[in-house]
């Protein structure tokens, strides 16, 4: 970040393209560090001449970097729209350096909205970049692992998780650039029963925090990972209060409530904290995460309205609702009701209810007929 700030301060007399892009790479680093106000001031101070053929690289970079920043700020719809606009230009002009960053943001956005088709689409694009040698970052491996876990359970992501954690360079890069990664890796490794991996993540996160004491987001991520491992409510509370990232703060509160849920005396506090996490997830459009918390609240006898799935552009086929579309898509791929319920965080009975509606609207009578009628382009 210091080098980036110095680079921006150097006057380039010949308008080299790399020199013109330096302010954007500084903003990208500010976003990774979750110094969001500084990043927002910096990007709004830039004058980008959009639309000119010779400025296409600059325009694409501006869109993607601004979109990544907006996404981190919790302005998800605006952020995803900016990234999508930038990627369209980047793909058309073959600016490959921008693609992994953009695909990671779009895949994460789709995952959090329970739009598994879109998530897999961007994961496939990341895989394509990797095969071409442009993968370039640990975040791509991490989001690919998350998608695999969401679609087939944590065992399906086991090799990727092991590969990330046992590669010190990849793990270090990931922990200082994606604040949600440490806690996810701890949960996933714990679910696999891989205690050596869990300990390795917590140790690496603590080392990253010690190396970068000025960056509160890295300290928050280390606290979150340690709190999960130790099931320490005070550490998780400190993490939740330290995070500058809305989604990460909600995730830490959800984990805090999970620890308190095991104590009968903390029932009311547990419900209050779950509801706080739910409110944040809902506000930033994290449908999948909100649905998970709704289910946890039901275990305490607290009923909340169904969380709507991600909105898609245009009308959905056959008059399906967003949830019906998600259910139909997964069932058409051969998933059982239990599989679908796990991916969408709804009960198998709720899946059966939506599937019945799908049959009625599509005039089919079975899963086989649904699969035969369902088109990937829908």
XYZ file of C-alpha atoms in Angstrom:
378
model
C 0.000 0.000 0.000
C 2.908 2.348 0.719
C 4.481 1.570 -2.647
C 1.146 2.107 -4.374
C 0.654 5.485 -2.718
C 4.177 6.510 -3.742
C 3.575 5.371 -7.323
C 0.435 7.478 -7.579
C 2.413 10.501 -6.430
C 4.966 10.198 -9.240
C 4.204 12.394 -12.240
C 4.386 10.529 -15.568
C 5.270 12.877 -18.417
C 4.567 10.390 -21.217
C 1.166 9.038 -20.094
C 2.211 5.400 -19.983
C -0.761 3.077 -19.624
C 0.651 1.383 -16.513
C 1.239 4.760 -14.883
C -2.322 5.846 -15.640
C -3.629 2.637 -14.040
C -1.582 3.008 -10.841
C -4.339 4.905 -8.940
C -6.761 2.033 -9.590
C -4.382 -0.595 -8.255
C -3.961 1.521 -5.113
C -7.756 1.614 -4.734
C -7.863 -2.161 -5.207
C -5.417 -2.527 -2.314
C -7.469 -0.141 -0.164
C -10.499 -2.331 -0.885
C -8.636 -5.498 0.133
C -7.591 -3.751 3.355
C -11.206 -2.600 3.806
C -10.113 1.031 4.075
C -13.348 1.732 2.307
C -13.781 5.464 2.958
C -10.264 6.166 1.681
C -10.927 4.008 -1.369
C -14.223 5.775 -2.073
C -12.616 9.221 -1.842
C -9.789 8.117 -4.103
C -11.944 6.619 -6.835
C -14.270 9.616 -6.913
C -11.286 11.929 -7.346
C -10.242 10.252 -10.585
C -11.204 11.625 -13.975
C -11.784 8.738 -16.377
C -12.441 9.494 -20.029
C -14.890 6.722 -20.836
C -16.096 5.841 -24.289
C -12.964 6.649 -26.289
C -11.515 3.584 -28.079
C -8.022 4.284 -26.738
C -9.388 4.463 -23.179
C -11.052 1.044 -23.121
C -8.520 -0.493 -20.719
C -8.914 2.466 -18.378
C -12.701 2.289 -18.600
C -12.814 -1.452 -17.911
C -10.423 -1.076 -14.974
C -12.471 1.771 -13.541
C -15.674 -0.291 -13.647
C -14.161 -3.431 -12.105
C -12.250 -1.663 -9.322
C -15.210 0.585 -8.475
C -17.506 -2.443 -8.487
C -15.250 -4.441 -6.171
C -15.184 -1.473 -3.781
C -18.963 -1.034 -3.847
C -19.423 -4.772 -3.228
C -17.169 -4.593 -0.167
C -19.124 -1.545 1.065
C -22.356 -3.548 0.993
C -23.749 -1.735 -2.044
C -24.064 -5.083 -3.746
C -26.379 -4.365 -6.690
C -24.348 -1.333 -7.757
C -21.110 -3.216 -7.293
C -22.127 -6.246 -9.335
C -23.456 -4.017 -12.119
C -20.153 -2.106 -12.281
C -18.076 -5.288 -12.335
C -20.283 -6.796 -15.034
C -19.924 -3.663 -17.176
C -16.147 -3.714 -16.759
C -15.860 -7.408 -17.599
C -17.849 -6.981 -20.795
C -15.306 -4.424 -21.980
C -12.348 -6.453 -20.671
C -13.503 -9.620 -22.424
C -14.103 -7.746 -25.666
C -10.699 -6.037 -25.535
C -8.836 -9.087 -24.143
C -7.756 -7.338 -20.935
C -7.184 -10.623 -19.132
C -5.607 -9.157 -16.006
C -9.015 -7.882 -14.872
C -10.945 -11.102 -15.408
C -10.040 -13.118 -12.273
C -10.852 -10.203 -9.952
C -14.193 -9.608 -11.644
C -15.157 -13.281 -11.782
C -14.411 -13.702 -8.065
C -16.718 -10.800 -7.154
C -19.528 -12.037 -9.408
C -19.187 -15.627 -8.174
C -19.290 -14.500 -4.531
C -22.286 -12.279 -5.236
C -24.151 -15.148 -6.895
C -23.253 -17.570 -4.091
C -24.515 -15.236 -1.395
C -27.745 -14.817 -3.342
C -28.221 -18.583 -3.730
C -27.968 -18.233 -7.516
C -25.965 -21.412 -8.010
C -26.191 -21.411 -11.804
C -24.560 -17.975 -12.037
C -22.022 -18.903 -9.372
C -20.947 -22.002 -11.276
C -20.818 -20.018 -14.512
C -18.226 -17.642 -13.069
C -16.336 -20.441 -11.331
C -16.065 -22.146 -14.729
C -14.692 -18.915 -16.157
C -12.132 -18.782 -13.343
C -11.119 -22.337 -14.173
C -10.697 -21.322 -17.804
C -8.411 -18.463 -16.778
C -6.376 -20.882 -14.657
C -5.900 -23.222 -17.622
C -4.713 -20.264 -19.684
C -2.287 -19.209 -16.970
C -4.184 -16.097 -15.884
C -5.625 -17.370 -12.591
C -3.274 -15.169 -10.639
C -4.763 -15.162 -7.165
C -5.669 -17.306 -4.176
C -9.179 -15.834 -4.108
C -10.062 -17.816 -7.215
C -9.219 -21.106 -5.519
C -11.143 -20.059 -2.418
C -14.355 -19.104 -4.210
C -14.129 -22.307 -6.254
C -13.916 -24.288 -3.006
C -16.944 -22.443 -1.616
C -18.964 -23.236 -4.717
C -17.990 -26.911 -4.526
C -19.006 -27.058 -0.849
C -22.318 -25.353 -1.563
C -23.208 -27.736 -4.365
C -21.984 -31.053 -2.989
C -21.001 -30.738 0.649
C -17.666 -29.980 2.260
C -16.168 -33.325 1.199
C -16.426 -32.201 -2.414
C -14.172 -29.250 -1.594
C -11.713 -31.229 0.558
C -8.856 -31.337 -1.948
C -9.067 -27.619 -2.675
C -9.219 -26.761 1.035
C -6.186 -28.925 1.724
C -4.339 -27.390 -1.210
C -5.033 -23.839 -0.034
C -4.094 -24.403 3.602
C -0.940 -26.434 2.972
C 0.456 -23.943 0.450
C 1.859 -21.213 2.692
C 2.135 -18.660 -0.112
C -1.443 -19.164 -1.302
C -2.780 -19.147 2.258
C -0.896 -15.973 3.176
C -2.089 -14.206 0.015
C -5.670 -15.264 0.700
C -5.708 -14.213 4.356
C -4.520 -10.671 3.628
C -6.851 -10.140 0.673
C -10.143 -11.849 1.576
C -11.292 -11.186 5.164
C -14.013 -13.852 5.027
C -11.555 -16.602 4.084
C -10.042 -17.451 7.492
C -13.359 -18.162 9.211
C -14.689 -20.148 6.237
C -11.556 -22.300 6.137
C -11.817 -22.953 9.891
C -15.462 -24.031 9.557
C -14.792 -26.176 6.487
C -11.678 -27.823 7.928
C -13.543 -28.481 11.161
C -16.408 -30.087 9.262
C -13.863 -32.359 7.581
C -12.416 -33.278 10.971
C -9.053 -31.958 9.732
C -7.848 -30.399 12.980
C -4.330 -29.928 11.627
C -5.726 -27.727 8.851
C -7.907 -25.791 11.298
C -4.927 -25.060 13.539
C -2.806 -24.093 10.550
C -5.377 -21.513 9.412
C -5.711 -19.968 12.884
C -1.920 -19.801 13.264
C -1.456 -18.232 9.813
C -4.246 -15.701 10.432
C -2.646 -14.669 13.737
C 0.723 -14.275 11.988
C -0.862 -12.112 9.278
C -2.469 -9.909 11.931
C 0.860 -9.534 13.747
C 2.626 -8.639 10.494
C 0.006 -6.003 9.584
C -1.001 -4.440 12.932
C -2.391 -1.290 11.283
C -4.989 -3.194 9.274
C -8.004 -3.816 11.490
C -9.705 -6.134 9.011
C -6.856 -8.656 9.158
C -6.929 -8.547 12.962
C -10.710 -9.062 12.903
C -10.345 -12.076 10.602
C -7.712 -13.589 12.929
C -9.968 -13.053 15.952
C -12.899 -14.607 14.095
C -10.865 -17.702 13.192
C -9.520 -18.079 16.735
C -12.955 -17.540 18.269
C -14.422 -20.277 16.107
C -11.672 -22.729 16.993
C -11.875 -22.008 20.720
C -15.657 -21.441 20.777
C -14.887 -18.215 22.633
C -17.812 -15.791 22.647
C -15.759 -12.782 23.796
C -13.273 -13.248 20.945
C -16.077 -13.577 18.405
C -17.752 -10.444 19.776
C -14.494 -8.532 19.431
C -14.168 -9.773 15.846
C -17.720 -8.676 15.016
C -17.073 -5.210 16.456
C -13.707 -4.872 14.693
C -14.717 -5.825 11.155
C -15.220 -2.827 8.818
C -16.906 -5.207 6.338
C -20.696 -5.568 6.735
C -20.924 -9.181 5.560
C -17.976 -10.300 7.694
C -19.412 -8.547 10.740
C -22.717 -10.362 10.252
C -20.870 -13.667 9.824
C -19.008 -13.156 13.106
C -22.274 -12.323 14.898
C -23.882 -15.449 13.449
C -20.984 -17.549 14.765
C -21.178 -15.761 18.126
C -24.871 -16.608 18.378
C -24.035 -20.197 17.502
C -21.701 -20.401 20.505
C -24.203 -18.733 22.843
C -27.005 -21.021 21.589
C -25.492 -23.859 23.590
C -26.101 -21.946 26.839
C -29.700 -21.967 28.066
C -29.203 -18.755 30.009
C -28.276 -16.926 26.788
C -31.448 -17.731 24.828
C -32.686 -14.140 24.500
C -29.210 -12.846 23.715
C -28.750 -15.562 21.101
C -31.993 -14.622 19.360
C -31.093 -10.931 19.420
C -27.677 -11.561 17.853
C -29.066 -13.920 15.211
C -31.629 -11.238 14.297
C -28.877 -8.644 14.039
C -26.950 -10.871 11.632
C -30.152 -11.555 9.687
C -30.839 -7.845 9.350
C -27.421 -7.191 7.845
C -27.545 -10.169 5.494
C -30.977 -9.069 4.278
C -29.877 -5.456 3.816
C -26.969 -6.441 1.572
C -28.909 -9.043 -0.405
C -27.130 -12.110 1.013
C -30.136 -14.374 0.457
C -28.396 -17.663 1.119
C -26.904 -16.485 4.400
C -30.179 -14.901 5.508
C -32.038 -18.150 4.824
C -29.545 -20.052 6.958
C -30.109 -17.694 9.895
C -33.893 -17.866 9.469
C -33.638 -21.635 9.908
C -31.510 -21.203 13.022
C -34.087 -18.816 14.495
C -36.804 -21.394 13.858
C -34.943 -23.745 16.194
C -35.666 -21.164 18.888
C -39.328 -20.923 17.930
C -38.834 -17.578 16.197
C -40.602 -17.316 12.843
C -39.427 -14.948 10.179
C -40.805 -14.500 6.673
C -39.250 -16.449 3.828
C -36.203 -14.821 2.311
C -36.617 -14.116 -1.364
C -34.061 -15.576 -3.726
C -31.925 -13.360 -5.915
C -33.804 -11.344 -8.481
C -32.894 -12.055 -12.078
C -33.202 -9.697 -14.974
C -36.335 -10.126 -17.008
C -39.281 -12.470 -16.467
C -38.563 -15.993 -15.312
C -39.867 -18.841 -17.521
C -43.318 -20.349 -16.931
C -44.161 -17.647 -14.385
C -41.895 -19.247 -11.786
C -40.943 -17.343 -8.657
C -37.259 -16.959 -7.837
C -37.371 -19.785 -5.298
C -39.281 -22.059 -7.680
C -36.714 -21.321 -10.386
C -33.845 -22.235 -8.031
C -35.575 -25.454 -6.963
C -36.406 -26.445 -10.554
C -32.861 -25.782 -11.705
C -31.311 -27.952 -9.008
C -33.871 -30.758 -9.356
C -33.316 -30.788 -13.131
C -29.627 -31.421 -12.431
C -30.510 -34.591 -10.514
C -30.365 -33.286 -6.946
C -32.649 -34.830 -4.325
C -34.993 -32.727 -2.208
C -32.534 -33.044 0.680
C -29.697 -31.797 -1.557
C -31.768 -28.854 -2.750
C -32.821 -27.973 0.785
C -29.219 -27.997 1.966
C -28.082 -25.707 -0.845
C -30.946 -23.238 -0.419
C -31.194 -23.562 3.389
C -34.827 -24.601 3.348
C -36.435 -27.824 4.587
C -37.081 -30.770 2.251
C -40.795 -30.245 2.905
C -40.493 -26.667 1.630
C -38.622 -27.993 -1.412
C -41.461 -30.451 -2.066
C -44.000 -27.618 -1.813
C -42.140 -25.469 -4.361
C -41.541 -28.469 -6.624
C -45.272 -29.158 -6.734
C -45.838 -25.571 -7.866
C -43.166 -25.997 -10.538
C -44.879 -29.126 -11.866
C -48.189 -27.276 -12.083
C -46.750 -24.245 -13.865
C -44.643 -26.272 -16.290
C -47.339 -28.916 -16.908
C -45.028 -31.803 -16.005
C -45.687 -34.714 -13.683
C -42.282 -35.966 -12.607
C -38.627 -35.103 -12.050
C -37.774 -36.906 -15.297
C -40.200 -34.757 -17.277
C -38.893 -31.627 -15.550
C -35.292 -32.491 -16.443
C -36.290 -33.168 -20.048
C -38.163 -29.830 -20.284
C -35.576 -27.717 -18.496
C -33.165 -25.841 -20.699
C -29.807 -24.590 -19.388
C -30.408 -21.230 -21.039
C -33.598 -20.544 -19.115
